[in-house]
Amino acid sequence: MTTDLLAVTPEIIQRYNRPGPRYTSYPTVPVWSEGYFSEDYAACLQKEGLNEKPISLYLHIPFCRQLCTFCGCNKNITNNQDIVERYLDALDQEIAGVAKLLGVRKKIAQVHFGGGTPTYLNHSQLRRVVEMIHSCFDVQEDGEWALEADPRVTTNKQLELLYELGFRRISFGVQDLDPAIQQAINRNQTVEQSWRTLETARNLGYKSINMDLIYGLPLQTRQSFRKTLEEVYKMRPDRLAIYSFAYLPGMFKTHKRAIREKDLPSPEEKIAIYLETIRFLDEAGYVMIGMDHYALPTDELALAAKNRTLHRNFMGYTTLHNMAQIGVGVSAISDFGDSYWQNTKEIDQYMNEATEKKLIPRKGMILDEEDLLRRDLIETLMCHGEISITDFETRYKIIFQDHFSQAWKKLEQFKQEGLVKLSLEKIELTPVGILFTRNLAMPFDRYLEESANQHFSKTV
Ligand SMILES: C[S@@+](CC[C@H](N)C(=O)[O-])C[C@H]1O[C@@H](n2cnc3c(N)ncnc32)[C@H](O)[C@@H]1O
Ligand code: SF4
């Protein structure tokens, strides 16, 4: 995907830069029901056990040494090793409980350690977690092991150990390399730390090394971010995730307390940073994969985007299709069959319940046929930037324009503004429309009004 940046006017940006979901799931998390879902979850896991396909396992390791004030992840800042050990005990119980409900030794095609900071764990703790997985599941020979790592706390020895344990994909948090900006977000990370971890990982043989950056952080300007990009370009990671800063003072106390709104780039400056980033990366040879994600043309994700085999899930874009994803750990999300589940976000509650062998997701949703159709449609739009109307009509036995009559009216409006091309056969995002993919998916979201009071970040 490339973008005709000249066609992006300030008016379009003003009109569309409004709160909206990122659609890592549809329906989005805020509309799932809240409650106590142990029985429903158990029943769905038992059903999933009958499915012979391998699964993807996500483990949430919430611990971090220090708080980055911009952070929107579910994290726990601690130096208390007792809590960490208790958490691992709970995780052990939860993994065993899930495996028991699945009823068979399931095959695993993908393991992902996310956080927080998985490399917060020491060697024996990392070994222990990997052992928990092997004791309950059969990880395929070609299974993909991935993790998120903070260069400030990740040692070369840890990278060696993780490689030995099977990890081949790694994602490093960088965010921004400017010391003043780092100061403003309480994340001091030297360029050398980023270089060291990247080069060590590369020399060890890790592939698809990713770096996370964020645009829209306090004190950032076009010039400052360009410098960060130039430095990152020298490192040439295989993938880059460049997120829009989700500033949510109503949701995160640290955003409210520690980030002054007046220090944030203006909406115009933020969008200018974004556009310049796309231009820079295009010239640097990176392919835009979809929202926020870029990859070198030889990377598997870029190839999948080209071959239209790209998919999207909670962890972003992936080449794995239609694979049950089971999440364990505090706040972890599961996505399998026709259901979504989320564990409690409270670490004490999680540790107490999991150690008592209770599995109680606090949020959940079973999708009906209409949800499944819309999920498919939104994912297709997010991954491929176009929808084959005829394909959807055949597969779901609908008359597209009748079924989505309200959405179609919105699409007509988008067409006038040059964001989509519409025909009876397909809906196709224009290069400018690609920048507003989230907005273009929103008319197909039947719960948007219901979730209107929830906290979403701005779409750009
Ligand atoms: C779990 S962290 C990555 C691993 C590790 N904890 C670290 O910081 O290096 C996941 C990523 O989410 C992104 N992120 C966190 N909070 C965000 C926010 N408020 N807006 C946009 N991106 C955010 C950051 O880019 C971060 O690297
Ligand atoms: S950005 Fe990473 S290291 Fe910083 S608080 Fe969030 S999860 Fe922890």
XYZ file of C-alpha atoms and ligand atoms in Angstrom:
495
model
C 0.000 0.000 0.000
C 1.390 3.409 -0.863
C -0.270 6.700 -0.341
C -0.739 9.772 -2.445
C 0.071 12.171 0.351
C -0.607 15.297 -1.654
C -4.279 14.373 -1.748
C -4.562 14.421 2.037
C -6.024 17.807 2.889
C -6.207 19.305 6.399
C -10.032 19.288 6.040
C -10.133 15.531 5.512
C -7.874 15.030 8.482
C -9.943 17.303 10.715
C -13.125 15.501 9.719
C -11.845 11.975 10.275
C -9.434 12.306 13.143
C -11.946 11.261 15.794
C -12.086 8.503 18.372
C -12.471 5.092 16.823
C -11.635 1.442 17.440
C -8.459 -0.185 16.117
C -10.425 -3.332 15.258
C -7.969 -5.892 16.542
C -11.273 -7.654 17.219
C -14.824 -7.245 16.036
C -16.988 -6.768 18.015
C -14.552 -4.616 19.982
C -13.712 -5.339 23.638
C -15.912 -2.551 25.124
C -19.086 -4.224 23.844
C -18.348 -7.689 25.219
C -20.489 -8.584 28.212
C -19.123 -8.284 31.698
C -19.764 -11.076 34.136
C -18.469 -14.403 35.385
C -18.047 -16.746 32.504
C -16.344 -19.833 33.876
C -18.982 -22.282 32.646
C -19.380 -20.767 29.190
C -15.627 -20.508 28.763
C -15.136 -24.112 29.874
C -17.800 -25.286 27.413
C -16.145 -23.398 24.555
C -12.718 -24.804 25.454
C -14.137 -28.333 25.506
C -15.616 -27.759 22.068
C -12.306 -26.360 20.816
C -10.624 -29.545 22.074
C -12.532 -31.477 19.412
C -11.039 -29.306 16.693
C -7.905 -30.917 15.302
C -6.289 -27.709 14.152
C -3.293 -26.359 16.096
C -3.744 -23.294 18.272
C -1.878 -20.120 19.075
C -1.007 -19.497 22.718
C -0.586 -15.995 24.154
C 1.003 -15.518 27.595
C 0.790 -12.198 29.352
C 3.785 -11.306 31.528
C 2.754 -7.994 33.094
C 5.919 -7.037 34.967
C 8.101 -3.999 34.241
C 10.924 -2.401 36.218
C 9.850 1.171 35.666
C 6.727 2.952 34.530
C 6.715 4.609 31.113
C 4.086 7.299 31.518
C 2.658 6.929 28.005
C 1.956 3.240 28.455
C -1.499 1.831 27.843
C -0.667 -1.839 28.397
C -1.728 -3.959 31.353
C 1.467 -3.826 33.402
C 2.660 -4.163 36.963
C 5.692 -2.216 38.097
C 7.472 -4.130 40.801
C 10.776 -5.272 42.241
C 9.078 -7.837 44.414
C 10.152 -11.301 43.342
C 7.534 -12.922 45.600
C 4.784 -11.441 43.440
C 6.506 -12.630 40.286
C 6.818 -16.172 41.649
C 3.186 -16.154 42.796
C 2.154 -14.961 39.353
C 4.082 -17.789 37.695
C 2.411 -20.291 40.033
C -0.964 -18.895 38.945
C 0.023 -19.032 35.287
C 1.086 -22.646 35.744
C -2.320 -23.478 37.208
C -4.163 -21.631 34.479
C -2.244 -23.352 31.669
C -2.882 -26.739 33.248
C -6.563 -25.876 33.679
C -6.969 -24.793 30.071
C -5.190 -27.924 28.833
C -7.423 -30.094 30.975
C -10.570 -28.521 29.575
C -9.302 -28.894 26.023
C -9.152 -32.582 26.883
C -6.308 -33.450 24.498
C -2.658 -32.518 24.136
C -3.267 -29.760 21.669
C -0.773 -28.885 18.975
C 0.570 -25.360 19.133
C 1.635 -23.499 16.013
C 2.449 -20.180 17.660
C 3.509 -19.033 21.109
C 3.617 -15.344 21.926
C 4.915 -13.813 25.165
C 3.533 -10.297 25.534
C 3.408 -7.766 28.289
C 4.429 -5.775 30.229
C 7.913 -7.060 29.659
C 8.536 -10.798 29.243
C 12.292 -10.193 29.514
C 11.691 -8.918 33.039
C 11.835 -12.605 33.970
C 15.191 -14.120 34.924
C 16.649 -17.222 33.297
C 15.065 -19.798 35.554
C 11.683 -18.058 35.364
C 11.814 -17.983 31.561
C 12.758 -21.650 31.485
C 9.958 -22.415 33.882
C 7.295 -20.739 31.724
C 8.509 -22.517 28.586
C 8.474 -25.793 30.504
C 4.850 -25.155 31.559
C 3.911 -24.984 27.896
C 5.790 -28.141 26.931
C 4.278 -30.071 29.791
C 0.729 -29.458 28.562
C 0.989 -28.993 24.794
C 2.850 -30.260 21.740
C 4.548 -27.324 20.118
C 4.984 -28.064 16.410
C 8.517 -28.434 15.039
C 8.013 -25.383 12.876
C 6.032 -23.584 15.618
C 6.626 -19.852 15.791
C 7.935 -18.537 19.125
C 7.724 -14.767 19.532
C 8.173 -12.294 22.345
C 8.136 -8.621 23.251
C 11.336 -7.304 24.820
C 12.447 -4.037 26.360
C 16.062 -3.303 25.275
C 16.751 -1.585 28.592
C 16.310 -4.787 30.583
C 17.114 -7.449 27.978
C 20.604 -8.886 28.323
C 22.606 -10.647 25.626
C 22.576 -13.786 27.769
C 18.782 -13.643 27.902
C 18.610 -13.379 24.132
C 20.857 -16.452 23.896
C 18.697 -18.374 26.335
C 15.482 -17.420 24.550
C 16.971 -18.539 21.253
C 17.950 -21.832 22.818
C 14.377 -22.184 24.124
C 13.028 -21.824 20.589
C 12.220 -18.118 20.195
C 12.939 -16.794 16.705
C 10.848 -13.645 16.516
C 11.337 -10.663 18.738
C 9.836 -7.232 19.046
C 11.760 -4.443 20.782
C 10.130 -1.387 22.300
C 11.950 1.760 21.191
C 9.217 4.458 20.995
C 11.473 7.463 20.339
C 15.228 8.029 20.484
C 15.227 11.728 21.407
C 16.456 12.157 25.020
C 14.096 15.088 25.733
C 11.083 13.096 24.578
C 12.265 10.071 26.508
C 12.482 12.293 29.578
C 8.901 13.445 28.990
C 7.632 9.847 28.934
C 9.936 8.529 31.662
C 11.684 6.103 29.379
C 15.373 6.744 29.078
C 16.767 4.363 26.519
C 20.054 4.994 24.795
C 20.549 4.462 21.087
C 23.271 1.986 22.035
C 20.784 -0.129 24.002
C 18.534 -0.402 20.960
C 21.487 -1.161 18.672
C 22.958 -3.743 21.008
C 19.814 -5.815 21.415
C 18.979 -5.644 17.724
C 22.460 -6.698 16.610
C 22.744 -9.420 19.214
C 19.364 -10.834 18.199
C 20.313 -10.655 14.533
C 23.671 -12.350 15.077
C 22.027 -15.096 17.081
C 19.717 -15.837 14.160
C 16.401 -14.275 15.166
C 14.314 -13.406 12.135
C 11.568 -10.871 11.603
C 12.956 -8.528 14.224
C 10.474 -5.758 14.939
C 10.810 -2.356 16.585
C 7.925 -0.361 18.068
C 7.880 3.408 17.682
C 5.161 5.882 18.649
C 4.238 9.156 16.969
C 2.298 11.885 18.748
C 4.311 11.711 21.991
C 4.900 14.852 24.084
C 7.473 17.288 22.639
C 7.688 15.358 19.374
C 8.000 17.339 16.145
C 8.453 16.370 12.516
C 12.156 17.132 12.773
C 12.689 15.205 15.992
C 10.826 12.156 14.743
C 12.696 12.224 11.473
C 15.943 11.935 13.408
C 14.558 8.898 15.226
C 13.518 7.374 11.915
C 16.935 8.045 10.384
C 18.646 6.255 13.251
C 16.172 3.376 13.151
C 16.685 3.135 9.406
C 20.384 2.496 9.991
C 19.402 -0.425 12.233
C 17.054 -1.688 9.538
C 14.729 -3.946 11.544
C 12.690 -6.338 9.391
C 9.469 -4.881 10.722
C 8.340 -1.639 12.250
C 5.198 -0.989 14.223
C 4.634 2.753 14.366
C 1.700 3.414 16.644
C -0.299 6.551 17.042
C 0.025 7.657 20.666
C -3.247 6.669 22.325
C -3.607 9.481 24.845
C -6.402 8.471 27.187
C -6.332 10.655 30.318
C -9.839 9.453 31.239
C -8.619 5.888 31.322
C -5.005 6.034 32.533
C -4.107 8.049 35.611
C -0.493 8.301 34.440
C -1.568 9.991 31.214
C -3.545 12.514 33.223
C -0.907 13.099 35.870
C 2.328 12.858 33.963
C 1.612 13.972 30.412
C 0.743 17.596 29.928
C -1.691 18.094 27.122
C 0.098 21.269 26.094
C 3.255 19.229 25.408
C 1.508 17.026 22.874
C 1.954 17.883 19.202
C -1.101 19.638 17.769
C -3.417 17.419 15.686
C -1.964 19.056 12.547
C 1.596 18.399 13.648
C 0.743 14.834 14.636
C -0.727 14.087 11.242
C 2.236 15.764 9.560
C 4.559 13.478 11.515
C 2.484 10.519 10.393
C 2.521 11.517 6.728
C 6.230 12.189 6.764
C 6.787 8.834 8.412
C 4.924 7.050 5.625
C 6.913 8.958 3.025
C 10.210 8.284 4.775
C 9.543 4.566 5.084
C 8.364 4.298 1.511
C 11.623 5.845 0.332
C 13.550 3.642 2.740
C 12.106 0.559 1.061
C 9.573 -0.504 3.683
C 6.168 -1.762 2.595
C 3.097 -0.497 4.411
C 1.341 -3.635 5.610
C -1.754 -2.059 7.004
C -2.540 0.221 9.858
C 0.630 1.088 11.796
C 2.734 -1.747 10.389
C 5.608 -1.740 7.917
C 8.001 -4.449 6.749
C 10.932 -4.970 4.411
C 9.671 -6.424 1.104
C 11.374 -9.753 1.802
C 9.660 -10.198 5.157
C 6.910 -12.788 5.478
C 4.320 -10.129 6.372
C 5.084 -8.061 3.283
C 4.832 -11.183 1.141
C 1.526 -12.114 2.799
C 0.185 -8.619 2.141
C 1.175 -8.987 -1.500
C -0.353 -12.459 -1.806
C -3.469 -11.491 0.128
C -2.903 -14.023 2.840
C -2.636 -11.462 5.600
C -4.818 -11.678 8.723
C -5.368 -9.582 11.772
C -5.760 -10.511 15.415
C -5.071 -9.077 18.853
C -1.353 -9.077 18.256
C -1.659 -7.131 15.013
C -1.110 -8.534 11.529
C -0.235 -12.190 11.066
C 0.144 -14.824 8.372
C -1.728 -17.406 10.432
C -5.294 -17.876 9.351
C -8.323 -18.721 11.361
C -6.329 -20.121 14.229
C -7.805 -20.412 17.697
C -5.972 -18.056 19.992
C -5.929 -18.878 23.673
C -4.651 -16.234 26.054
C -3.398 -16.936 29.561
C -2.355 -14.521 32.273
C -3.844 -11.371 33.698
C -6.003 -9.436 31.176
C -5.204 -11.997 28.448
C -7.655 -12.289 25.591
C -8.801 -15.486 23.890
C -10.318 -15.598 20.453
C -11.510 -18.972 19.226
C -14.516 -20.586 17.614
C -17.216 -17.961 17.649
C -16.195 -16.518 20.976
C -14.004 -13.911 22.672
C -12.929 -13.938 26.319
C -10.833 -11.729 28.556
C -9.334 -12.626 31.915
C -9.594 -10.233 34.823
C -7.350 -7.173 34.589
C -6.632 -7.213 38.337
C -3.432 -9.072 39.104
C -4.357 -9.999 42.708
C -7.722 -11.314 41.646
C -6.069 -13.248 38.825
C -3.456 -14.802 41.118
C -6.009 -15.769 43.768
C -8.442 -17.347 41.377
C -5.961 -19.105 39.128
C -4.186 -20.658 42.112
C -7.538 -21.906 43.349
C -7.933 -23.551 39.936
C -10.792 -21.275 38.929
C -10.837 -19.877 35.410
C -13.101 -16.906 35.377
C -12.969 -14.647 32.358
C -14.573 -11.351 33.313
C -15.548 -10.399 29.787
C -16.889 -12.488 26.985
C -18.936 -12.624 23.856
C -20.384 -15.362 21.679
C -20.738 -14.044 18.152
C -23.955 -14.484 16.182
C -24.103 -14.850 12.402
C -24.370 -11.138 11.814
C -21.250 -10.544 13.962
C -19.342 -13.192 12.018
C -20.229 -11.577 8.699
C -19.210 -8.130 9.909
C -16.032 -9.463 11.521
C -15.024 -11.036 8.226
C -15.798 -7.842 6.355
C -13.888 -5.551 8.712
C -10.868 -7.875 8.795
C -10.839 -8.052 4.997
C -10.936 -4.269 4.756
C -8.153 -3.896 7.334
C -5.900 -6.467 5.667
C -6.497 -5.986 1.957
C -7.972 -2.492 1.610
C -10.803 -3.863 -0.498
C -13.966 -5.931 -0.311
C -15.279 -8.169 -3.050
C -19.015 -7.559 -2.839
C -19.810 -10.569 -4.997
C -17.715 -12.797 -2.792
C -19.513 -11.649 0.361
C -22.922 -11.978 -1.321
C -22.174 -15.560 -2.320
C -20.658 -16.641 0.957
C -23.184 -15.013 3.262
C -26.231 -15.148 0.981
C -26.996 -11.451 1.250
C -27.750 -8.605 -1.128
C -24.890 -6.370 -0.076
C -26.465 -2.972 -0.645
C -29.698 -4.017 1.061
C -27.975 -5.642 3.964
C -25.668 -2.698 4.561
C -27.974 0.072 3.369
C -26.908 2.545 6.095
C -23.234 1.767 5.659
C -23.591 2.102 1.895
C -24.852 5.681 2.317
C -21.729 6.479 4.316
C -19.597 4.831 1.642
C -21.199 7.062 -0.991
C -20.078 10.018 1.096
C -16.557 8.596 1.410
C -16.534 8.148 -2.339
C -17.312 11.845 -2.843
C -14.319 12.642 -0.677
C -12.035 10.356 -2.642
C -11.541 7.797 0.116
C -13.088 4.812 -1.670
C -13.907 3.583 -5.136
C -17.320 1.940 -5.280
C -18.772 -0.382 -7.867
C -21.345 -3.144 -7.817
C -18.527 -5.680 -7.524
C -16.177 -4.141 -5.034
C -15.294 -1.523 -2.461
C -11.728 -0.375 -2.792
C -9.884 2.037 -0.542
C -7.980 4.733 -2.409
C -4.410 5.519 -1.326
C -5.795 8.339 0.834
C -8.582 6.110 2.140
C -5.964 3.673 3.445
C -4.936 6.296 6.004
C -8.481 6.283 7.311
C -9.132 2.538 7.267
C -10.483 2.653 10.812
C -13.044 5.294 9.832
C -14.056 3.317 6.767
C -14.637 0.202 8.843
C -16.774 2.078 11.380
C -20.040 2.129 9.337
C -19.980 -1.683 9.348
C -19.767 -1.786 13.143
C -23.261 -2.367 14.433
C -22.296 -1.697 18.057
C -20.596 1.620 17.616
C -23.342 3.667 19.219
C -23.464 1.291 22.131
C -19.750 1.743 22.688
C -19.775 5.461 21.937
C -19.176 6.338 25.568
C -16.189 4.037 25.843
C -12.627 5.175 25.493
C -11.172 4.952 22.031
C -8.142 6.840 20.850
C -8.222 9.156 17.834
C -8.036 7.304 14.544
C -4.841 9.031 13.351
C 4.228 -4.446 25.878
S 4.957 -3.037 25.166
C 6.490 -3.606 24.447
C 7.510 -4.346 25.268
C 8.223 -3.656 26.386
N 7.368 -3.534 27.527
C 8.784 -2.317 26.021
O 8.183 -1.317 26.390
O 9.830 -2.291 25.363
C 3.997 -2.916 23.710
C 4.053 -1.672 22.874
O 2.810 -0.989 22.929
C 3.004 0.349 22.521
N 2.202 1.233 23.380
C 2.070 1.161 24.703
N 1.271 2.164 25.152
C 0.881 2.871 24.076
C 0.047 4.021 23.872
N -0.546 4.631 24.883
N -0.143 4.463 22.609
C 0.450 3.830 21.563
N 1.251 2.745 21.691
C 1.463 2.284 22.929
C 4.480 0.637 22.637
O 5.014 0.907 21.356
C 5.053 -0.620 23.236
O 6.324 -0.925 22.719
S 5.965 0.560 27.571
Fe 6.693 -1.487 28.050
S 8.222 -1.141 29.691
Fe 7.053 0.724 29.549
S 5.478 0.468 31.128
Fe 4.599 -0.203 29.154
S 4.898 -2.360 29.096
Fe 6.261 -1.560 30.678
